[in-house]
XYZ file of C-alpha atoms in Angstrom:
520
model
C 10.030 -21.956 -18.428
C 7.934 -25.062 -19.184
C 6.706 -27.498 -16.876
C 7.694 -31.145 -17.105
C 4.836 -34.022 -16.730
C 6.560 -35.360 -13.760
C 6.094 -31.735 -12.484
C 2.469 -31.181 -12.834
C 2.134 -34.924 -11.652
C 3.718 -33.791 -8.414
C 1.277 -30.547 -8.188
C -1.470 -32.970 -8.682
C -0.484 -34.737 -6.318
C 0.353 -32.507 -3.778
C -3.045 -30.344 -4.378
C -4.812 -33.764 -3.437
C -3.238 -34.058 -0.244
C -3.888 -30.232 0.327
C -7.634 -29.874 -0.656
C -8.905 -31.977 2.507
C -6.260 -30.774 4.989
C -7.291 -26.814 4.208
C -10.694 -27.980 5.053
C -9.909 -28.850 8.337
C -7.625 -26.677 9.224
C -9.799 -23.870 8.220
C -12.964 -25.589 9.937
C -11.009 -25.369 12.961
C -9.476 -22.427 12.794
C -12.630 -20.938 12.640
C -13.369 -21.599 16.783
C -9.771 -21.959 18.244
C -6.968 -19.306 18.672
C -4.050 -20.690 16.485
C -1.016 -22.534 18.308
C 2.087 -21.184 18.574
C 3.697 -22.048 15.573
C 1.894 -23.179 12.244
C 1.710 -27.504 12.307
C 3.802 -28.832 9.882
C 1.919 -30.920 8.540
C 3.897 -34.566 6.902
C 4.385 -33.725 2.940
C 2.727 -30.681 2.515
C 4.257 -28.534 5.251
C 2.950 -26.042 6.706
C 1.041 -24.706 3.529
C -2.644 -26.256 4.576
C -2.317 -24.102 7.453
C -1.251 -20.868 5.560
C -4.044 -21.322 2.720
C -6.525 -21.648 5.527
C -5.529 -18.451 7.146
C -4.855 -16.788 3.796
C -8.269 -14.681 4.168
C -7.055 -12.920 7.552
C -3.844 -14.165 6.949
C -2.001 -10.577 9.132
C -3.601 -11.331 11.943
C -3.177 -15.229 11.798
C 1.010 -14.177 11.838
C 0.671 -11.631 14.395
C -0.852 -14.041 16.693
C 1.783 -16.389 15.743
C 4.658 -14.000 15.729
C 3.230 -12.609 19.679
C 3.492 -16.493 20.591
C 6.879 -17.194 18.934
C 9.126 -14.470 20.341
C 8.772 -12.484 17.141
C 10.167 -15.011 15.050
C 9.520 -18.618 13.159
C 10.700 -20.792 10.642
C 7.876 -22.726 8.246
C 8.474 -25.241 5.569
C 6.290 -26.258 2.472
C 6.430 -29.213 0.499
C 9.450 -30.935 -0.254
C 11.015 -30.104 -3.460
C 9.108 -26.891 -3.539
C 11.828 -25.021 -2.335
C 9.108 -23.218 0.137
C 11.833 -22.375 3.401
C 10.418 -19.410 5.288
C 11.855 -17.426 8.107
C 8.976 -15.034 9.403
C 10.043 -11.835 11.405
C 8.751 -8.828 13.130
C 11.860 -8.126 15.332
C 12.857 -4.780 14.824
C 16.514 -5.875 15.380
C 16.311 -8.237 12.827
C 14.587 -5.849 10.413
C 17.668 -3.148 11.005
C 20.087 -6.578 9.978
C 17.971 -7.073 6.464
C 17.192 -3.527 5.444
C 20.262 -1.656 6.128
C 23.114 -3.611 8.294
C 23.384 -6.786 5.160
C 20.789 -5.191 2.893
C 23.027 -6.649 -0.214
C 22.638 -10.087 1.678
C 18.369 -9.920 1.184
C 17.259 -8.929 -1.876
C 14.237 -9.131 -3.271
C 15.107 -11.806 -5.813
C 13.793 -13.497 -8.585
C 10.608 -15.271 -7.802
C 9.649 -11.590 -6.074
C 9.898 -9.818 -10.018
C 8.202 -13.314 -11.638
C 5.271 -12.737 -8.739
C 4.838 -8.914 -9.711
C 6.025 -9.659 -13.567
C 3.500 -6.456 -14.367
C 6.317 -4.760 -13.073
C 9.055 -6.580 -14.142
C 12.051 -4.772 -14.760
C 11.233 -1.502 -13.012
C 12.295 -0.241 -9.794
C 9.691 -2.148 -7.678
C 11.052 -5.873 -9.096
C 14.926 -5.118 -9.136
C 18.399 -5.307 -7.144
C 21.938 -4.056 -6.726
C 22.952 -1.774 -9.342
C 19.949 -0.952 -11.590
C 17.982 -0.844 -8.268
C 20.088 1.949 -7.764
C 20.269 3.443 -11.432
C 16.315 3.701 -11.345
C 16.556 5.036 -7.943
C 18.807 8.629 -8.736
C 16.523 8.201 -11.419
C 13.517 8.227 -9.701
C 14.630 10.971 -7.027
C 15.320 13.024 -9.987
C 12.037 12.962 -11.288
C 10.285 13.680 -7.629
C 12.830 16.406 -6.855
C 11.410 18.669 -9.894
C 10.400 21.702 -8.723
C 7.825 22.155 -11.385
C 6.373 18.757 -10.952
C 6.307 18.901 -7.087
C 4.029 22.291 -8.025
C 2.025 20.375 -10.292
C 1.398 17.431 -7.811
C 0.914 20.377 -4.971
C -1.626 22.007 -7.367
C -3.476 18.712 -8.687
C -4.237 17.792 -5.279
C -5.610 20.957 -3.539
C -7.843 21.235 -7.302
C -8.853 17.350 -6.532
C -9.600 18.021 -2.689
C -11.121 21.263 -3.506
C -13.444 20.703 -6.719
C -13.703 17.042 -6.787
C -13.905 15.367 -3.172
C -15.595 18.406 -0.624
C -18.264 19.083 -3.543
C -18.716 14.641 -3.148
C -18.914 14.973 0.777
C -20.888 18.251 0.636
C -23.547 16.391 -1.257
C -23.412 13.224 0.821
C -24.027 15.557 3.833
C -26.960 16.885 2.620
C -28.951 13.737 1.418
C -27.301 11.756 5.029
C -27.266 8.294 2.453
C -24.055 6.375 4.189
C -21.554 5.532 1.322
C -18.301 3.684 0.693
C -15.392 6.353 2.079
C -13.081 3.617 0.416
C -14.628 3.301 -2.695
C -14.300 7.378 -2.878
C -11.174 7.369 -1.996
C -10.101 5.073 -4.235
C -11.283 6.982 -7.100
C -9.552 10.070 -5.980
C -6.055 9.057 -5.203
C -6.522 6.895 -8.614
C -6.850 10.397 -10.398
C -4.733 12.138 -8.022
C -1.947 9.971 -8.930
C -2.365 9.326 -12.610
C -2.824 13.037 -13.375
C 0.984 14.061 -12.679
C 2.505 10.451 -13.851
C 0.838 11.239 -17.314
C -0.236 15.108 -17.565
C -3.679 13.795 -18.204
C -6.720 13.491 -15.289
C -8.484 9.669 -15.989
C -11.739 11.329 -14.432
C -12.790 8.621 -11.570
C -14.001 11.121 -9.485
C -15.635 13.042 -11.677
C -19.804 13.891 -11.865
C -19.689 11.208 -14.392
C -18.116 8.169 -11.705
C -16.807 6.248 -14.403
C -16.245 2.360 -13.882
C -13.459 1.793 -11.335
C -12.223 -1.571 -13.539
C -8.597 0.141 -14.045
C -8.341 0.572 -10.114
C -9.801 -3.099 -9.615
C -7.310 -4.232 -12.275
C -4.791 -3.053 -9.830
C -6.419 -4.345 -6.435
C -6.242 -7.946 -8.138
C -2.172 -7.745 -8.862
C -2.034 -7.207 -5.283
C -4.556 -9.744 -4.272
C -3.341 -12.821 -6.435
C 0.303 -11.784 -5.672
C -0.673 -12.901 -1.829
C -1.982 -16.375 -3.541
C 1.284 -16.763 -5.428
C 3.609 -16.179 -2.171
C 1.522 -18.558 -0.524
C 1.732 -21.462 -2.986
C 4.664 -23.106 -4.999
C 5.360 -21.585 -7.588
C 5.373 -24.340 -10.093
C 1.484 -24.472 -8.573
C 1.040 -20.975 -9.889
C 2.820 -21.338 -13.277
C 0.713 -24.062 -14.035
C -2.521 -22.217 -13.395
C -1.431 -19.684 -15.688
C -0.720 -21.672 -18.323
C -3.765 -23.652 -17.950
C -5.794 -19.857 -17.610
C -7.243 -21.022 -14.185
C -8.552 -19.824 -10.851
C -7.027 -16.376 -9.888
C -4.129 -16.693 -12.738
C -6.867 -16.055 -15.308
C -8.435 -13.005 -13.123
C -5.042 -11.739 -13.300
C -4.217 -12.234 -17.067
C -7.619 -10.224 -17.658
C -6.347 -7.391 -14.903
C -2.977 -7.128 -17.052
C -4.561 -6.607 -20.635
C -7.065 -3.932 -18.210
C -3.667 -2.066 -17.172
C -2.206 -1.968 -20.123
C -4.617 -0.577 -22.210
C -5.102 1.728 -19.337
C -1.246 2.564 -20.173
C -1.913 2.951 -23.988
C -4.566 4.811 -23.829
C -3.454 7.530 -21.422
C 0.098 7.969 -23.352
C -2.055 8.268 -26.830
C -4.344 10.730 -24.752
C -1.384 13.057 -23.270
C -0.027 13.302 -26.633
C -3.328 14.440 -28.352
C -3.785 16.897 -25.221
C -0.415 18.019 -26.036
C -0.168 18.538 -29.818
C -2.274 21.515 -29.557
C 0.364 23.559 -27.527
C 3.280 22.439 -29.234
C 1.754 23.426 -32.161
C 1.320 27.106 -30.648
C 4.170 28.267 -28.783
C 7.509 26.913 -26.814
C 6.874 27.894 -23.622
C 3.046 26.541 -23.774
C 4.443 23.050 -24.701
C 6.519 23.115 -21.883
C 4.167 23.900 -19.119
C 1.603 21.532 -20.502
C 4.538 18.636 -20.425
C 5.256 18.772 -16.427
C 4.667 15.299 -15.948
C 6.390 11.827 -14.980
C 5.997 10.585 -18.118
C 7.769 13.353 -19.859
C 11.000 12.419 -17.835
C 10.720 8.898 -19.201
C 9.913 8.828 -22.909
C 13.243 10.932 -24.403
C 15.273 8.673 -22.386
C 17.516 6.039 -24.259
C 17.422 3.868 -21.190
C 13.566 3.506 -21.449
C 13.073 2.580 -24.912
C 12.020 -0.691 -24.404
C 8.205 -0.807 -24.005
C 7.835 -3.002 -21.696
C 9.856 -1.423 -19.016
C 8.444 1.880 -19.716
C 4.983 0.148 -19.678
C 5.881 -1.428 -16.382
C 8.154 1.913 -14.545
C 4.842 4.121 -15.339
C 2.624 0.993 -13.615
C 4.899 0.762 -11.132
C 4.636 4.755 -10.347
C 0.451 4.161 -10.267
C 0.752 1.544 -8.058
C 3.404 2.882 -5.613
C 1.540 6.294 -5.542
C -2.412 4.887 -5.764
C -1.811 2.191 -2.671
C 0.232 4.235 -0.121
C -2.420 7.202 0.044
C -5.381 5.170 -0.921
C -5.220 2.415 1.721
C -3.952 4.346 4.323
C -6.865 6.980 4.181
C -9.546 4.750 4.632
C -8.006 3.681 7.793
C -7.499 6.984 9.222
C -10.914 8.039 8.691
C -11.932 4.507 10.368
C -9.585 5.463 13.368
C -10.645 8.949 13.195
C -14.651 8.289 13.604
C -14.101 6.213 16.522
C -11.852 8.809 18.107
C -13.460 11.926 18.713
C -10.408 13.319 20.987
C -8.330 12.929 18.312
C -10.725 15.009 15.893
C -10.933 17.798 18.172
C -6.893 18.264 18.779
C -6.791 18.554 15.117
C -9.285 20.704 14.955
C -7.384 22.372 17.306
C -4.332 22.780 15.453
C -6.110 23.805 12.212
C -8.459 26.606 14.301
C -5.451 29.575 13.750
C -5.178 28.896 10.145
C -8.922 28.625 9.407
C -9.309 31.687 11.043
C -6.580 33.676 8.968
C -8.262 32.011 5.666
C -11.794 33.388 6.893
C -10.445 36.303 7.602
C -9.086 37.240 4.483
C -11.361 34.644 2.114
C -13.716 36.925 -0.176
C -17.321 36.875 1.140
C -19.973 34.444 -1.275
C -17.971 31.387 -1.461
C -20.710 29.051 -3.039
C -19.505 25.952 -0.329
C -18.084 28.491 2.550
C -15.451 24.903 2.890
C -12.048 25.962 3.705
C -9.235 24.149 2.216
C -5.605 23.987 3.813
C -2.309 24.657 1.642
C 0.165 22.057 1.956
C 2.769 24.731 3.699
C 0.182 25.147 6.154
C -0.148 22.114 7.557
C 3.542 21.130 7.168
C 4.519 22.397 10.739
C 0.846 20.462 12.256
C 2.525 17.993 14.724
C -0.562 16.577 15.988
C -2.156 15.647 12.605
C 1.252 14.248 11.387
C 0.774 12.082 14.852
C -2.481 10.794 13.824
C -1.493 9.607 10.567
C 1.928 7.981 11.774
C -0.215 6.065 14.079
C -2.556 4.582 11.549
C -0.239 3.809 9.798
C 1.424 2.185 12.303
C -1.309 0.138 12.963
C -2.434 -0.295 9.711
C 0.479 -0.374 7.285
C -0.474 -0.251 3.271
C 2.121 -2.507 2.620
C 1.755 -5.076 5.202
C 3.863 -7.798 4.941
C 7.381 -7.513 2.794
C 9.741 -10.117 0.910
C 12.752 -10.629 0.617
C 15.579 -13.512 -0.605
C 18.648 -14.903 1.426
C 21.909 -14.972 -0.836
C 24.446 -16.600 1.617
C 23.982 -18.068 4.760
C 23.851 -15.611 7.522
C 22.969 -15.103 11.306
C 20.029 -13.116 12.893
C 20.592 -10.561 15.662
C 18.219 -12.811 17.685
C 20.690 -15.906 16.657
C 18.325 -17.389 13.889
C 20.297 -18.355 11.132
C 19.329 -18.517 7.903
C 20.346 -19.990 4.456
C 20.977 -19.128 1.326
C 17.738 -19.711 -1.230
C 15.624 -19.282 2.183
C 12.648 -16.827 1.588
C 12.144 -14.512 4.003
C 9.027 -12.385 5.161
C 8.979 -9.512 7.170
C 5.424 -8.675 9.126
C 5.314 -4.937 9.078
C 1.293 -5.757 10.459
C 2.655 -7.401 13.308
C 5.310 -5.218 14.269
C 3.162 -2.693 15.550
C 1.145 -4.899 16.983
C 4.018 -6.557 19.386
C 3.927 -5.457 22.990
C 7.688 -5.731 23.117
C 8.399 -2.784 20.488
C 5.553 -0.810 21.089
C 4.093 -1.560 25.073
C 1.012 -2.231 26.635
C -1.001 -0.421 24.522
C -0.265 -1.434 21.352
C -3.734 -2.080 19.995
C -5.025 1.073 21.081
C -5.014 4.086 18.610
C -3.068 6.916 20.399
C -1.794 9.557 18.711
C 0.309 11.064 21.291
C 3.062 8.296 21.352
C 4.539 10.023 18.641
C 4.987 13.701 20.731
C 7.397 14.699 22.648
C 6.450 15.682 26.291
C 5.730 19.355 25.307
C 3.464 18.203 22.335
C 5.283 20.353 20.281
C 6.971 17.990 17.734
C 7.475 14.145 17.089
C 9.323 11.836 18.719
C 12.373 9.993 16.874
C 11.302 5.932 15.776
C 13.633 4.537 13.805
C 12.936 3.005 10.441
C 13.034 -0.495 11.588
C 10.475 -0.077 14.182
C 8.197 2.101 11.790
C 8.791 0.226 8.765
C 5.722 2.368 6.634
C 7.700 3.677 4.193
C 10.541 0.976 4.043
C 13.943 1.587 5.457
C 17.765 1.453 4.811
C 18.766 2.021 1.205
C 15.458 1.526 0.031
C 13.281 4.110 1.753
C 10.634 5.751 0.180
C 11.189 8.278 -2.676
C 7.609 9.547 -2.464
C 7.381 9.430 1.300
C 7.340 13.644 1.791
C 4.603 13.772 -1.285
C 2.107 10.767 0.297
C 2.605 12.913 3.462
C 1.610 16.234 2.010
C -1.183 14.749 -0.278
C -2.732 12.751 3.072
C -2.820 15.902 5.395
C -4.310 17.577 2.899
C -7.121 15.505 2.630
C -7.663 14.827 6.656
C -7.632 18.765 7.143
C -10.349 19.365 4.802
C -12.200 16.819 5.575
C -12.126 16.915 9.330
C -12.219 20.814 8.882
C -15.525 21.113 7.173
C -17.283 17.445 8.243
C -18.005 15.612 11.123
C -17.549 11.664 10.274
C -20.081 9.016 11.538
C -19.011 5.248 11.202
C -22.137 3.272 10.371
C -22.691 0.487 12.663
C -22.855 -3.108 12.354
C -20.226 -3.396 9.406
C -17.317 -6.116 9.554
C -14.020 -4.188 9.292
C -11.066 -6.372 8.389
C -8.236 -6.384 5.838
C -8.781 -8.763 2.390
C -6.284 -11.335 1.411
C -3.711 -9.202 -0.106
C -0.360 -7.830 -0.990
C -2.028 -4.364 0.785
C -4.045 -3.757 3.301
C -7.262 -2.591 1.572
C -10.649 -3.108 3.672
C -12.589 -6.452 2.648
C -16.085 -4.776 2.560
C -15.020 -0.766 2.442
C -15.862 1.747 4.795
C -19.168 2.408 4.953
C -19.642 5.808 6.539
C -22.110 8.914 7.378
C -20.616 12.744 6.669
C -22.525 15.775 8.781
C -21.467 19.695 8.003
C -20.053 21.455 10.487
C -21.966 24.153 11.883
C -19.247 26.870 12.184
């Protein structure tokens, strides 16, 4: 949709009124705690306050939120349309993600922010939400491509990340863990979508601008819920500021896409060329599920379902980790009850391993650390503290009533602080800041405690929970066993640890960490 002179005369306007206001706020945020609620400032709202807190903007709401009794309305600029109810009440989270869930969708603005993604599963409501859904579960529920994944991430842990660490160790140079990571869950995810391994991690380390492509839909998808949109639309069409990062991160992604489809189907000639059953094992991928199927025809949404599946697989597992290992380096309790846990199993392996191994590195199946309850603890608790997906959207249809007797109205936007909620005293107690693994145990130790979906909101809740939830699981204790198996982590002092502006919760200046081997 165009935008009329009068418009852009108004977002003028409006951006001269903002410019010295975001100054000051964000001079004086700089020294003083914020107030209770965000000032509303005359014309522009409460927007000068939001840009200036954009940069730690999950702790600026979780302050807020602590101060507000877990709730608060904002406005932006007249005429803007910008009407904001901001929760972290766990009640009120049950209300919008599975009590009303047809009441809050995501809306229309929320596919026009990720339009990358338009038309997939990620952008959509009500009743292709749910067609791509069964589809979806479909796909994950193969037990051939559940193997594959399985098999592609013990190869990736095995001969791609330990043989990283294990040289790391032995030259003690500090390096990103993020940055590693990033490359490994970027193959480790695009290997099963499209039968084909990109080769991040790989002795070659081949630019990461595909996986920075993707980092800057998420970051300039935080600037675009933060501003009008009719501010946004009229940066892209002008090619400014962070809309013209993000036009060059699209044409990045999908020639990414092009490229790896024209790659899997050279890779795969060859075998259909030979004999049935060859093609077949060589095509036990996502894509394969997609490209036969009339409903996925049109380019563009098979374009944007496979970026959808990179992005929804790459940014669970590859934020999260980085935390863990964070939390993990700081906690050396926490190490050694893992270590604990894994002792039994390492010792069978040993036991019956063959004698020569050139890394003597032991690396755990995924059925043996499915029954770890401790280890499952640790990770619930980052991310519990450190959600990937921090902050959620969603759209009021009708006009409706809070369980904590907000009401809201139809067009209002509302955003859910999944950052904050484990953060509140009142859900979580006295502790909340603290990393503590054993919240999530029963008294025995033996197995975890039952938190409902709308007080762990990780992987989403009500008719919208995560597909891939069991698989992030699986691939993330993988990768913590071996690692904390076979290393001992060192975090390297002095660093600034604290989230970037964005859509998830990625480190602003990575992780920079030292790895020791274990003497065993």
């Amino acid at each position: 949709m165009s935008i009329s002179f009068s418009q852009e005369l108004l977002i003028c306007t409006l951006v001269l009124l903002l410019v010295p206001l975001y100054f000051y706020i964000k001079s004086t945020s700089r020294s003083k705690n914020p107030a209770v609620l965000p000032r509303s400032w005359p014309i522009v709202g409460v927007m000068p306050s939001l840009l200036a807190n954009l940069h730690n903007l999950h702790d600026y709401l979780t302050v807020v939120l602590a101060g507000s009794g877990h709730n608060f309305r904002a406005n932006g600029p007249p005429g803007t349309g910008m009407r904001f109810f901001v929760t972290c009440d766990p009640e009120n989270v049950r209300h919008i993600f599975t009590t009303n869930h047809a009441n809050f969708p995501k809306g229309a603005e929320f596919a026009m922010i990720f339009d990358i993604m338009r038309g997939s599963f990620f952008t959509i409501d009500g009743e292709p939400c749910r067609r791509q859904r069964a589809k979806i579960q479909s796909v994950l529920s193969s037990p051939h491509l559940l193997a594959r994944m399985t098999a592609c991430c013990l190869d990736k842990v095995e001969n791609g990340l330990l043989p990283v660490f294990n040289h790391m160790a032995s030259i003690g140079t500090p390096f990103d863990m993020q940055g590693l990571i990033t490359r490994f869950v970027f193959d480790l995810t695009a290997t099963p979508v499209f039968g084909v391994d990109p080769g991040l991690l790989s002795p070659d380390m081949l630019p990461m601008d595909r996986a920075v492509a993707m980092d800057t839909v998420m970051e300039v998808a935080m600037f675009r819920h933060a501003v009008p949109a009719s501010c946004w639309k009229m940066m892209r069409r002008l090619n400014i500021g962070p809309e013209r990062k993000l036009a060059a991160a699209h044409t990045v992604l999908r020639g990414f896409i092009t490229e790896m489809m024209e790659r899997r189907k050279q890779e795969n000639e060859p075998a259909a060329v030979g004999n049935e059953g060859a093609a077949n094992s060589s095509s036990v991928d996502i894509l394969s599920s997609y490209i036969d199927d009339p409903d996925y025809q049109d380019d563009g949404l098979l374009r944007a379902t496979l970026i959808n599946y990179m992005i929804a697989g790459r940014d669970t597992i590859g934020t999260t980790l980085p935390w863990v290992f964070y939390n993990l380096a700081q906690n050396p309790r926490v190490v050694a009850l893992i270590r604990n846990e894994l002792s039994p199993i390492a010792s069978r392996k040993a036991a019956a391993a063959a004698t020569g191994a050139a890394s003597n590195m032991v690396v755990f199946e995924p059925e043996e650390t499915r029954p770890l309850a401790y280890m499952k603890a640790a990770l619930y608790e980052s991310l519990r503290l450190y959600p990937p997906g921090p902050i959620e959207r969603k759209t009021v249809v009708a006009d409706d009533v809070m369980p904590s007797g907000h009401e809201v109205h139809a067009g209002d936007t509302l955003f859910i602080s999944l950052h904050s909620i484990g953060r509140m005293e009142g859900v979580w107690g006295k502790d909340c800041l603290e990393y503590n693994p054993d919240r999530w145990l029963s008294e025995d130790g033996q197995k975890l405690r039952y938190v409902p979906s709308h007080k762990f909101l990780a992987f989403n809740s009500g008719p919208r929970m995560c597909l891939g939830k069991d698989i992030a699981l699986m691939q993330m204790k993988t990768v913590v066993a071996a690692v904390v198996w076979n290393f001992d982590v060192e975090l390297v002092q002095g660093q600034t640890i604290e989230p970037k502006p964005s859509c998830i919760l990625q480190m602003k200046n990575g992780l920079m960490l030292k790895i020791k081997k274990r003497e065993m």
